[in-house]
Short mmCIF file of C-alpha atoms in Angstrom, two decimals:
data_model
loop_
_atom_site.label_atom_id
_atom_site.label_comp_id
_atom_site.label_asym_id
_atom_site.label_seq_id
_atom_site.Cartn_x
_atom_site.Cartn_y
_atom_site.Cartn_z
CA UNK A 4 -3.22 -97.11 197.56
CA UNK A 5 -2.74 -99.71 194.71
CA UNK A 6 -4.82 -102.66 194.06
CA UNK A 7 -3.68 -105.54 191.33
CA UNK A 8 -1.23 -104.70 188.90
CA UNK A 9 -2.24 -101.89 186.49
CA UNK A 10 1.29 -102.22 184.71
CA UNK A 11 0.49 -105.67 183.72
CA UNK A 12 -3.47 -105.18 183.18
CA UNK A 13 -3.09 -102.25 180.56
CA UNK A 14 -1.36 -104.57 177.81
CA UNK A 15 -4.36 -106.79 178.04
CA UNK A 16 -7.20 -104.14 177.61
CA UNK A 17 -9.08 -103.80 174.54
CA UNK A 18 -9.21 -99.83 174.49
CA UNK A 19 -7.24 -97.53 176.50
CA UNK A 20 -8.58 -94.05 177.49
CA UNK A 21 -6.59 -91.29 178.60
CA UNK A 22 -7.55 -87.49 179.61
CA UNK A 23 -6.10 -84.65 181.70
CA UNK A 24 -8.50 -82.55 183.87
CA UNK A 25 -8.18 -78.90 185.40
CA UNK A 26 -9.91 -77.19 187.97
CA UNK A 27 -8.67 -73.36 188.79
CA UNK A 28 -8.39 -71.54 191.78
CA UNK A 29 -11.36 -70.24 193.41
CA UNK A 30 -12.36 -67.99 196.15
CA UNK A 31 -14.31 -68.87 199.37
CA UNK A 32 -16.43 -65.93 198.47
CA UNK A 33 -17.93 -65.29 202.12
CA UNK A 34 -20.85 -62.80 201.90
CA UNK A 35 -19.45 -61.05 204.97
CA UNK A 36 -15.74 -60.01 204.65
CA UNK A 37 -13.43 -60.80 207.53
CA UNK A 38 -13.97 -58.96 210.53
CA UNK A 39 -13.06 -59.06 214.41
CA UNK A 40 -12.60 -56.75 217.59
CA UNK A 41 -9.33 -57.05 219.75
CA UNK A 42 -8.69 -55.46 223.29
CA UNK A 43 -5.15 -55.94 224.43
CA UNK A 44 -4.21 -55.40 227.64
CA UNK A 45 -0.85 -55.79 229.23
CA UNK A 46 -1.53 -59.18 230.83
CA UNK A 47 -4.43 -60.50 228.59
CA UNK A 48 -6.04 -60.26 225.34
CA UNK A 49 -10.04 -60.43 224.51
CA UNK A 50 -11.04 -61.07 220.96
CA UNK A 51 -14.70 -61.05 219.25
CA UNK A 52 -14.59 -63.05 215.89
CA UNK A 53 -16.37 -65.50 213.78
CA UNK A 54 -13.39 -67.71 213.30
CA UNK A 55 -13.76 -71.26 211.99
CA UNK A 56 -11.52 -72.61 214.85
CA UNK A 57 -11.57 -70.26 217.80
CA UNK A 58 -9.11 -72.42 219.70
CA UNK A 59 -6.60 -72.21 216.67
CA UNK A 60 -7.08 -68.36 216.90
CA UNK A 61 -6.28 -68.49 220.71
CA UNK A 62 -3.28 -70.32 219.89
CA UNK A 63 -2.00 -68.14 217.07
CA UNK A 64 -2.51 -64.88 219.24
CA UNK A 65 -0.88 -66.78 222.27
CA UNK A 66 2.39 -67.16 219.81
CA UNK A 67 2.07 -63.76 218.45
CA UNK A 68 2.01 -62.03 221.79
CA UNK A 69 4.03 -64.38 224.01
CA UNK A 70 1.24 -64.76 226.32
CA UNK A 71 -0.21 -68.02 228.02
CA UNK A 72 -3.02 -69.64 226.24
CA UNK A 73 -5.13 -68.92 229.26
CA UNK A 74 -4.82 -65.26 229.12
CA UNK A 75 -6.07 -65.13 225.54
CA UNK A 76 -10.07 -65.07 225.60
CA UNK A 77 -11.69 -65.66 222.18
CA UNK A 78 -15.59 -64.73 221.95
CA UNK A 79 -17.13 -66.54 219.11
CA UNK A 80 -19.69 -64.54 217.24
CA UNK A 81 -21.87 -65.28 214.46
CA UNK A 82 -20.47 -65.05 211.01
CA UNK A 83 -21.24 -65.49 207.38
CA UNK A 84 -20.37 -69.14 206.06
CA UNK A 85 -16.79 -69.31 205.35
CA UNK A 86 -16.45 -72.89 203.86
CA UNK A 87 -12.72 -72.85 205.17
CA UNK A 88 -11.69 -69.48 204.98
CA UNK A 89 -11.61 -68.49 208.67
CA UNK A 90 -9.31 -71.24 209.46
CA UNK A 91 -7.07 -68.41 209.03
CA UNK A 92 -8.41 -65.59 211.10
CA UNK A 93 -6.68 -62.56 209.41
CA UNK A 94 -8.98 -59.86 210.82
CA UNK A 95 -8.54 -61.14 214.48
CA UNK A 96 -4.54 -60.98 213.89
CA UNK A 97 -4.63 -57.38 212.31
CA UNK A 98 -7.07 -56.26 215.13
CA UNK A 99 -4.75 -57.62 217.80
CA UNK A 100 -1.45 -55.88 216.27
CA UNK A 101 -3.30 -52.47 216.08
CA UNK A 102 -4.96 -52.79 219.44
CA UNK A 103 -1.44 -53.53 221.05
CA UNK A 104 -0.16 -50.60 219.27
CA UNK A 105 -3.08 -48.04 219.95
CA UNK A 106 -3.47 -49.32 223.60
CA UNK A 107 -7.47 -49.40 223.08
CA UNK A 108 -9.90 -51.82 221.77
CA UNK A 109 -9.69 -52.09 217.86
CA UNK A 110 -12.25 -53.13 215.28
CA UNK A 111 -11.01 -54.47 211.76
CA UNK A 112 -13.22 -55.13 208.92
CA UNK A 113 -11.82 -56.00 205.45
CA UNK A 114 -13.50 -54.29 202.60
CA UNK A 115 -14.90 -56.43 199.72
CA UNK A 116 -11.84 -55.98 197.60
CA UNK A 117 -9.47 -56.85 200.47
CA UNK A 118 -11.56 -60.16 200.99
CA UNK A 119 -11.65 -61.03 197.18
CA UNK A 120 -8.10 -60.40 196.69
CA UNK A 121 -6.47 -61.27 199.56
CA UNK A 122 -8.19 -64.30 200.96
CA UNK A 123 -6.33 -67.68 200.96
CA UNK A 124 -7.90 -69.30 197.84
CA UNK A 125 -9.16 -72.87 197.17
CA UNK A 126 -6.04 -74.42 195.27
CA UNK A 127 -6.16 -75.21 191.38
CA UNK A 128 -5.97 -79.02 190.71
CA UNK A 129 -4.48 -80.85 187.84
CA UNK A 130 -5.74 -84.71 187.34
CA UNK A 131 -4.62 -87.45 185.01
CA UNK A 132 -6.79 -90.43 184.37
CA UNK A 133 -5.88 -93.43 182.36
CA UNK A 134 -8.46 -96.32 182.08
CA UNK A 135 -8.21 -99.92 180.41
CA UNK A 136 -11.29 -101.62 179.53
CA UNK A 137 -11.91 -105.14 178.08
CA UNK A 138 -13.83 -106.04 174.87
CA UNK A 139 -16.91 -106.10 176.62
CA UNK A 140 -16.77 -102.54 178.19
CA UNK A 141 -15.88 -103.48 181.60
CA UNK A 142 -13.01 -101.41 183.08
CA UNK A 143 -10.00 -103.60 184.10
CA UNK A 144 -7.36 -100.92 184.92
CA UNK A 145 -7.55 -97.55 186.51
CA UNK A 146 -4.84 -95.15 186.90
CA UNK A 147 -5.20 -91.58 188.59
CA UNK A 148 -2.48 -88.79 189.47
CA UNK A 149 -3.60 -85.78 191.05
CA UNK A 150 -1.61 -82.84 191.48
CA UNK A 151 -2.46 -79.50 193.42
CA UNK A 152 -0.80 -76.78 195.48
CA UNK A 153 -0.16 -77.42 199.39
CA UNK A 154 -2.12 -75.19 201.78
CA UNK A 155 0.07 -72.40 203.16
CA UNK A 156 -1.23 -73.10 206.64
CA UNK A 157 0.85 -76.27 207.79
CA UNK A 158 -1.29 -78.92 209.18
CA UNK A 159 -1.46 -79.03 212.85
CA UNK A 160 0.86 -75.85 213.09
CA UNK A 161 -0.47 -72.33 213.71
CA UNK A 162 0.82 -70.09 211.08
CA UNK A 163 0.31 -66.33 211.53
CA UNK A 164 -0.64 -64.35 208.71
CA UNK A 165 2.79 -62.76 208.62
CA UNK A 166 4.48 -65.90 208.14
CA UNK A 167 2.30 -66.97 205.44
CA UNK A 168 2.62 -63.88 203.67
CA UNK A 169 5.71 -64.53 201.31
CA UNK A 170 6.11 -67.91 202.67
CA UNK A 171 7.93 -70.15 200.04
CA UNK A 172 6.03 -73.57 200.77
CA UNK A 173 8.18 -76.65 200.97
CA UNK A 174 5.09 -79.10 201.56
CA UNK A 175 5.85 -79.53 205.27
CA UNK A 176 3.65 -82.49 205.60
CA UNK A 177 2.92 -85.48 203.45
CA UNK A 178 0.63 -85.12 200.48
CA UNK A 179 -2.74 -86.51 201.54
CA UNK A 180 -4.73 -88.12 198.98
CA UNK A 181 -7.89 -86.30 200.05
CA UNK A 182 -6.35 -83.04 199.93
CA UNK A 183 -4.67 -83.61 196.69
CA UNK A 184 -7.91 -84.52 195.18
CA UNK A 185 -7.24 -88.29 194.66
CA UNK A 186 -10.32 -90.61 195.10
CA UNK A 187 -11.06 -93.90 196.59
CA UNK A 188 -12.84 -95.88 193.62
CA UNK A 189 -16.28 -97.33 194.34
CA UNK A 190 -16.26 -99.30 191.43
CA UNK A 191 -15.13 -103.15 191.10
CA UNK A 192 -12.13 -102.66 189.06
CA UNK A 193 -9.56 -105.29 189.51
CA UNK A 194 -6.40 -103.21 188.98
CA UNK A 195 -6.25 -99.73 190.46
CA UNK A 196 -3.19 -97.26 190.99
CA UNK A 197 -4.32 -93.87 192.72
CA UNK A 198 -1.29 -91.13 193.58
CA UNK A 199 -1.65 -87.48 194.60
CA UNK A 200 1.15 -85.00 195.23
CA UNK A 201 1.51 -81.49 196.11
CA UNK A 202 3.46 -79.03 193.68
CA UNK A 203 6.00 -76.73 195.25
CA UNK A 204 5.24 -73.17 194.77
CA UNK A 205 6.87 -72.11 191.36
CA UNK A 206 7.76 -68.39 192.30
CA UNK A 207 11.19 -67.65 192.93
CA UNK A 208 10.46 -64.85 194.94
CA UNK A 209 8.09 -64.54 197.92
CA UNK A 210 4.41 -64.52 197.04
CA UNK A 211 1.35 -63.02 198.79
CA UNK A 212 -0.85 -65.78 197.32
CA UNK A 213 -2.01 -68.25 199.94
CA UNK A 214 -4.06 -71.28 199.93
CA UNK A 215 -6.38 -72.87 202.43
CA UNK A 216 -9.11 -75.67 202.51
CA UNK A 217 -12.15 -74.87 200.36
CA UNK A 218 -15.43 -77.08 201.17
CA UNK A 219 -14.86 -80.60 201.13
CA UNK A 220 -10.99 -79.71 200.12
CA UNK A 221 -9.77 -81.23 196.58
CA UNK A 222 -12.65 -83.61 196.33
CA UNK A 223 -15.29 -82.00 193.92
CA UNK A 224 -12.35 -81.61 191.39
CA UNK A 225 -10.97 -85.31 192.12
CA UNK A 226 -14.37 -86.78 191.58
CA UNK A 227 -14.97 -84.59 188.52
CA UNK A 228 -11.92 -86.03 186.89
CA UNK A 229 -12.83 -89.56 187.76
CA UNK A 230 -16.68 -89.63 187.16
CA UNK A 231 -16.01 -87.68 183.93
CA UNK A 232 -13.95 -90.58 182.91
CA UNK A 233 -16.33 -92.97 183.92
CA UNK A 234 -18.72 -91.30 181.65
CA UNK A 235 -16.33 -91.04 178.69
CA UNK A 236 -15.70 -94.70 178.68
CA UNK A 237 -19.57 -95.42 178.99
CA UNK A 238 -20.07 -93.17 175.92
CA UNK A 239 -17.18 -94.61 173.97
CA UNK A 240 -18.83 -98.16 174.26
CA UNK A 241 -22.39 -96.97 173.59
CA UNK A 242 -23.65 -97.93 177.20
CA UNK A 243 -26.21 -96.05 179.18
CA UNK A 244 -24.14 -94.10 182.03
CA UNK A 245 -26.25 -95.31 184.78
CA UNK A 246 -26.15 -98.66 183.75
CA UNK A 247 -22.55 -98.35 183.07
CA UNK A 248 -22.01 -97.49 186.65
CA UNK A 249 -24.11 -99.95 188.01
CA UNK A 250 -22.58 -102.89 186.48
CA UNK A 251 -19.15 -101.77 187.99
CA UNK A 252 -20.22 -101.61 191.50
CA UNK A 253 -20.04 -105.42 191.97
CA UNK A 254 -21.08 -106.43 195.67
CA UNK A 255 -21.45 -102.75 196.86
CA UNK A 256 -25.37 -102.84 197.81
CA UNK A 257 -25.36 -99.68 199.38
CA UNK A 258 -23.91 -97.73 196.53
CA UNK A 259 -26.30 -99.70 194.02
CA UNK A 260 -29.34 -98.87 196.06
CA UNK A 261 -28.66 -95.32 196.32
CA UNK A 262 -27.85 -95.22 192.46
CA UNK A 263 -31.16 -96.98 191.62
CA UNK A 264 -33.16 -94.89 194.03
CA UNK A 265 -31.65 -91.58 192.50
CA UNK A 266 -32.09 -92.62 189.01
CA UNK A 267 -35.81 -93.70 189.48
CA UNK A 268 -36.64 -90.35 191.15
CA UNK A 269 -34.99 -88.39 188.45
CA UNK A 270 -37.25 -90.31 185.64
CA UNK A 271 -34.06 -91.76 184.25
CA UNK A 272 -34.41 -92.93 180.99
CA UNK A 273 -31.72 -95.32 179.69
CA UNK A 274 -29.71 -94.55 176.47
CA UNK A 275 -26.29 -93.78 175.56
CA UNK A 276 -24.86 -90.37 175.48
CA UNK A 277 -24.83 -87.95 173.80
CA UNK A 278 -28.53 -87.24 173.35
CA UNK A 279 -30.12 -87.63 169.78
CA UNK A 280 -31.06 -84.23 170.00
CA UNK A 281 -27.46 -82.99 170.53
CA UNK A 282 -27.51 -80.72 167.70
CA UNK A 283 -30.38 -78.55 168.66
CA UNK A 284 -29.80 -74.78 169.27
CA UNK A 285 -31.07 -75.00 172.83
CA UNK A 286 -30.11 -78.56 173.76
CA UNK A 287 -31.25 -80.52 176.97
CA UNK A 288 -29.22 -83.13 178.81
CA UNK A 289 -28.82 -85.07 181.69
CA UNK A 290 -25.68 -86.07 183.65
CA UNK A 291 -25.06 -88.69 186.74
CA UNK A 292 -21.90 -89.01 189.27
CA UNK A 293 -21.87 -91.36 192.20
CA UNK A 294 -19.15 -90.43 194.71
CA UNK A 295 -18.05 -91.64 198.45
CA UNK A 296 -16.87 -89.26 201.07
CA UNK A 297 -15.62 -91.27 203.81
CA UNK A 298 -18.77 -93.53 204.93
CA UNK A 299 -21.25 -91.02 203.16
CA UNK A 300 -22.32 -92.02 199.41
CA UNK A 301 -23.89 -89.20 197.05
CA UNK A 302 -25.55 -89.60 193.87
CA UNK A 303 -26.36 -86.40 191.60
CA UNK A 304 -28.43 -86.31 188.50
CA UNK A 305 -28.16 -83.06 186.51
CA UNK A 306 -30.55 -81.71 184.23
CA UNK A 307 -29.47 -78.66 181.97
CA UNK A 308 -30.07 -76.76 178.83
CA UNK A 309 -27.02 -75.49 176.85
CA UNK A 310 -27.67 -72.51 174.43
CA UNK A 311 -25.29 -73.31 171.45
CA UNK A 312 -25.11 -69.94 170.21
CA UNK A 313 -24.31 -68.19 173.47
CA UNK A 314 -22.52 -71.09 175.36
CA UNK A 315 -24.62 -70.67 178.58
CA UNK A 316 -25.47 -73.26 180.49
CA UNK A 317 -28.68 -73.54 182.79
CA UNK A 318 -28.93 -76.03 185.47
CA UNK A 319 -32.77 -76.73 185.41
CA UNK A 320 -32.81 -79.37 188.14
CA UNK A 321 -30.66 -81.46 190.51
CA UNK A 322 -31.71 -84.64 191.81
CA UNK A 323 -29.62 -85.73 194.91
CA UNK A 324 -29.36 -89.14 196.59
CA UNK A 325 -27.89 -89.33 200.15
CA UNK A 326 -26.79 -92.00 202.28
CA UNK A 327 -25.16 -90.76 205.42
CA UNK A 328 -26.43 -93.75 207.75
CA UNK A 329 -28.84 -92.97 210.57
CA UNK A 330 -30.81 -89.91 209.75
CA UNK A 331 -31.54 -87.91 212.87
CA UNK A 332 -32.57 -84.61 211.40
CA UNK A 333 -34.21 -85.14 208.00
CA UNK A 334 -34.98 -81.51 207.55
CA UNK A 335 -31.79 -80.29 208.51
CA UNK A 336 -30.07 -82.94 206.18
CA UNK A 337 -32.21 -81.60 203.38
CA UNK A 338 -31.18 -77.95 203.83
CA UNK A 339 -27.48 -79.02 203.76
CA UNK A 340 -27.93 -80.62 200.78
CA UNK A 341 -29.76 -77.81 198.77
CA UNK A 342 -26.98 -75.46 200.25
CA UNK A 343 -24.33 -77.82 198.69
CA UNK A 344 -26.06 -77.69 195.40
CA UNK A 345 -26.48 -73.85 195.56
CA UNK A 346 -22.64 -73.51 196.08
CA UNK A 347 -21.63 -76.43 193.77
CA UNK A 348 -23.83 -74.93 190.73
CA UNK A 349 -22.00 -71.57 191.58
CA UNK A 350 -18.60 -72.98 191.36
CA UNK A 351 -19.32 -75.51 188.51
CA UNK A 352 -20.68 -72.74 186.22
CA UNK A 353 -18.79 -69.34 187.11
CA UNK A 354 -16.59 -68.93 189.96
CA UNK A 355 -12.88 -68.71 188.90
CA UNK A 356 -10.02 -66.43 190.28
CA UNK A 357 -8.17 -64.73 187.83
CA UNK A 358 -5.06 -62.79 187.40
CA UNK A 359 -3.48 -60.42 184.83
CA UNK A 360 0.19 -59.18 185.00
CA UNK A 361 -0.35 -56.87 187.91
CA UNK A 362 -2.24 -59.26 190.17
CA UNK A 363 -5.87 -60.69 191.02
CA UNK A 364 -8.48 -59.17 188.54
CA UNK A 365 -11.58 -60.71 190.40
CA UNK A 366 -11.80 -58.19 193.24
CA UNK A 367 -15.86 -58.01 193.83
CA UNK A 368 -18.99 -59.32 192.90
CA UNK A 369 -18.82 -57.98 189.33
CA UNK A 370 -15.63 -59.77 188.47
CA UNK A 371 -16.22 -62.87 190.65
CA UNK A 372 -20.02 -63.39 190.38
CA UNK A 373 -21.52 -66.03 192.33
CA UNK A 374 -24.85 -67.63 191.75
CA UNK A 375 -28.13 -65.66 192.12
CA UNK A 376 -31.63 -67.14 193.42
CA UNK A 377 -32.95 -66.59 189.91
CA UNK A 378 -30.27 -69.27 188.87
CA UNK A 379 -30.91 -71.67 191.40
CA UNK A 380 -32.04 -74.98 190.12
CA UNK A 381 -35.01 -77.18 191.39
CA UNK A 382 -33.69 -79.63 193.97
CA UNK A 383 -35.27 -82.95 194.26
CA UNK A 384 -33.82 -85.18 197.40
CA UNK A 385 -33.70 -88.83 197.98
CA UNK A 386 -32.85 -89.97 201.56
CA UNK A 387 -31.71 -93.39 202.41
CA UNK A 388 -32.10 -93.95 205.88
CA UNK A 389 -29.82 -96.46 207.53
CA UNK A 390 -30.77 -96.85 211.37
CA UNK A 391 -28.12 -99.87 211.54
CA UNK A 392 -25.23 -97.65 210.90
CA UNK A 393 -23.67 -94.74 212.51
CA UNK A 394 -24.42 -91.25 211.11
CA UNK A 395 -21.68 -90.04 208.95
CA UNK A 396 -21.10 -86.64 207.25
CA UNK A 397 -23.63 -84.40 205.50
CA UNK A 398 -22.16 -80.80 205.71
CA UNK A 399 -19.62 -81.34 202.76
CA UNK A 400 -20.62 -84.61 200.60
CA UNK A 401 -23.27 -82.96 198.88
CA UNK A 402 -21.01 -80.56 196.72
CA UNK A 403 -18.69 -83.36 195.76
CA UNK A 404 -20.62 -84.97 192.60
CA UNK A 405 -21.88 -81.58 191.13
CA UNK A 406 -19.16 -80.61 188.95
CA UNK A 407 -19.25 -84.04 187.39
CA UNK A 408 -22.64 -84.27 187.01
CA UNK A 409 -22.99 -80.88 185.35
CA UNK A 410 -20.22 -81.79 183.17
CA UNK A 411 -21.51 -85.23 182.07
CA UNK A 412 -24.97 -83.47 181.44
CA UNK A 413 -23.47 -80.79 179.24
CA UNK A 414 -21.79 -83.35 177.17
CA UNK A 415 -25.06 -85.35 176.88
CA UNK A 416 -26.79 -82.11 175.73
CA UNK A 417 -24.41 -81.10 172.99
CA UNK A 418 -21.77 -83.91 172.56
CA UNK A 419 -18.75 -81.74 173.55
CA UNK A 420 -16.70 -83.04 176.56
CA UNK A 421 -15.33 -80.30 178.93
CA UNK A 422 -12.44 -81.12 180.78
CA UNK A 423 -11.87 -77.84 182.32
CA UNK A 424 -14.15 -75.90 184.72
CA UNK A 425 -16.07 -73.63 185.54
CA UNK A 426 -18.24 -74.30 182.54
CA UNK A 427 -18.50 -70.93 181.04
CA UNK A 428 -20.14 -69.70 177.87
CA UNK A 429 -16.50 -68.86 176.72
CA UNK A 430 -15.43 -72.66 177.32
CA UNK A 431 -18.44 -74.12 175.72
CA UNK A 432 -18.22 -72.15 172.72
CA UNK A 433 -14.54 -72.72 172.71
CA UNK A 434 -15.05 -76.49 172.93
CA UNK A 435 -17.97 -76.57 170.25
CA UNK A 436 -15.50 -74.60 167.72
CA UNK A 437 -12.60 -76.94 168.35
CA UNK A 438 -14.92 -79.81 167.68
CA UNK A 439 -16.12 -77.82 164.25
CA UNK A 440 -12.32 -77.07 163.45
CA UNK A 441 -11.57 -80.81 163.78
CA UNK A 442 -14.34 -82.00 162.08
CA UNK A 443 -13.54 -79.59 158.99
CA UNK A 444 -9.89 -80.88 159.05
CA UNK A 445 -10.76 -84.53 158.60
CA UNK A 446 -12.93 -83.77 155.54
#
């Protein structure tokens, strides 16, 4: 979706910035593993499951057993939050096959290790961003290229687990900008080029690794790259990150009002990043990110503390501004935002699927930890109600700006930019050491 002419604009830029950003595979990490009950009879099948798409489960089982869809009864039961995981209803398929073989009802519950190892992952992403700015620090050219693995579940096509395992994905549907992490730019940049593509699976032999959507698919990492680059340009010109965004919003009144309201609520003090106290042993910083997900706008401001010795990052507070049109249920909206913050902070700081030569190493809550209540930050929420606009999404947009806001806050605190997540102590210390080594080499 090009705008203007980036090829002509970049030679006119006074300064050019280019960086590559990476986000790893992550688990959906359901608190309850997959579970289902199936009762297969000669002419019908009855299933009890917490599937995210009961009708999709019905269609898959109909295909599996060769039964008319009307003969497949799916009873939905409450399950743990799955965030896209149960779009692939493995336990129901397992239970159906076993019930057919046994001739009796069968209940299948995956173990914790089964769930951590075999669940379809949220795919990793690689983003390259290039920006040209004029002498006054205004961005005049923007190029974004996102790459990710495709979901092994073809869009609109029921894929049985037995067909997903070992599938060599040939990207059976076109790369979608959202799914591959490409983001529509909020900012009034006259020349833009945004591309996204799926990477064919690299293995020569069939692999059991599967991928499927993870909450707000592709967008937290995509906006992490974009909003981090915006911050990098602002810092290079010595401009306050909030003011830099505001001056690039042009005539977008909604986004400007949300940005201003969130900054006011957070008590934002204007200054360039990094903080003057970035050399402290325990340094504090703040970071900001502004995103759009469809018609919904979200602004996030993170306040963090970074322990330089241990590399540990603590998110002290998140200030969240939300504009999703007409607000029907303010309390429900706040609950959604708070839950997005909990999951987003967890994914930003500690969650990462890891492998060794034998397979996946993250097999339980010890090896794949998630945030605990003791680590949940304070959350302050600003809601902008717009009765003149239709209500828009609130279940997923809240997580989208968190990676960027937290990463930008870390830079503000210690003056080191992290372009790869999650922001673990090991990555923080490695970044600090790399800067020390580079500084020493220049002396």
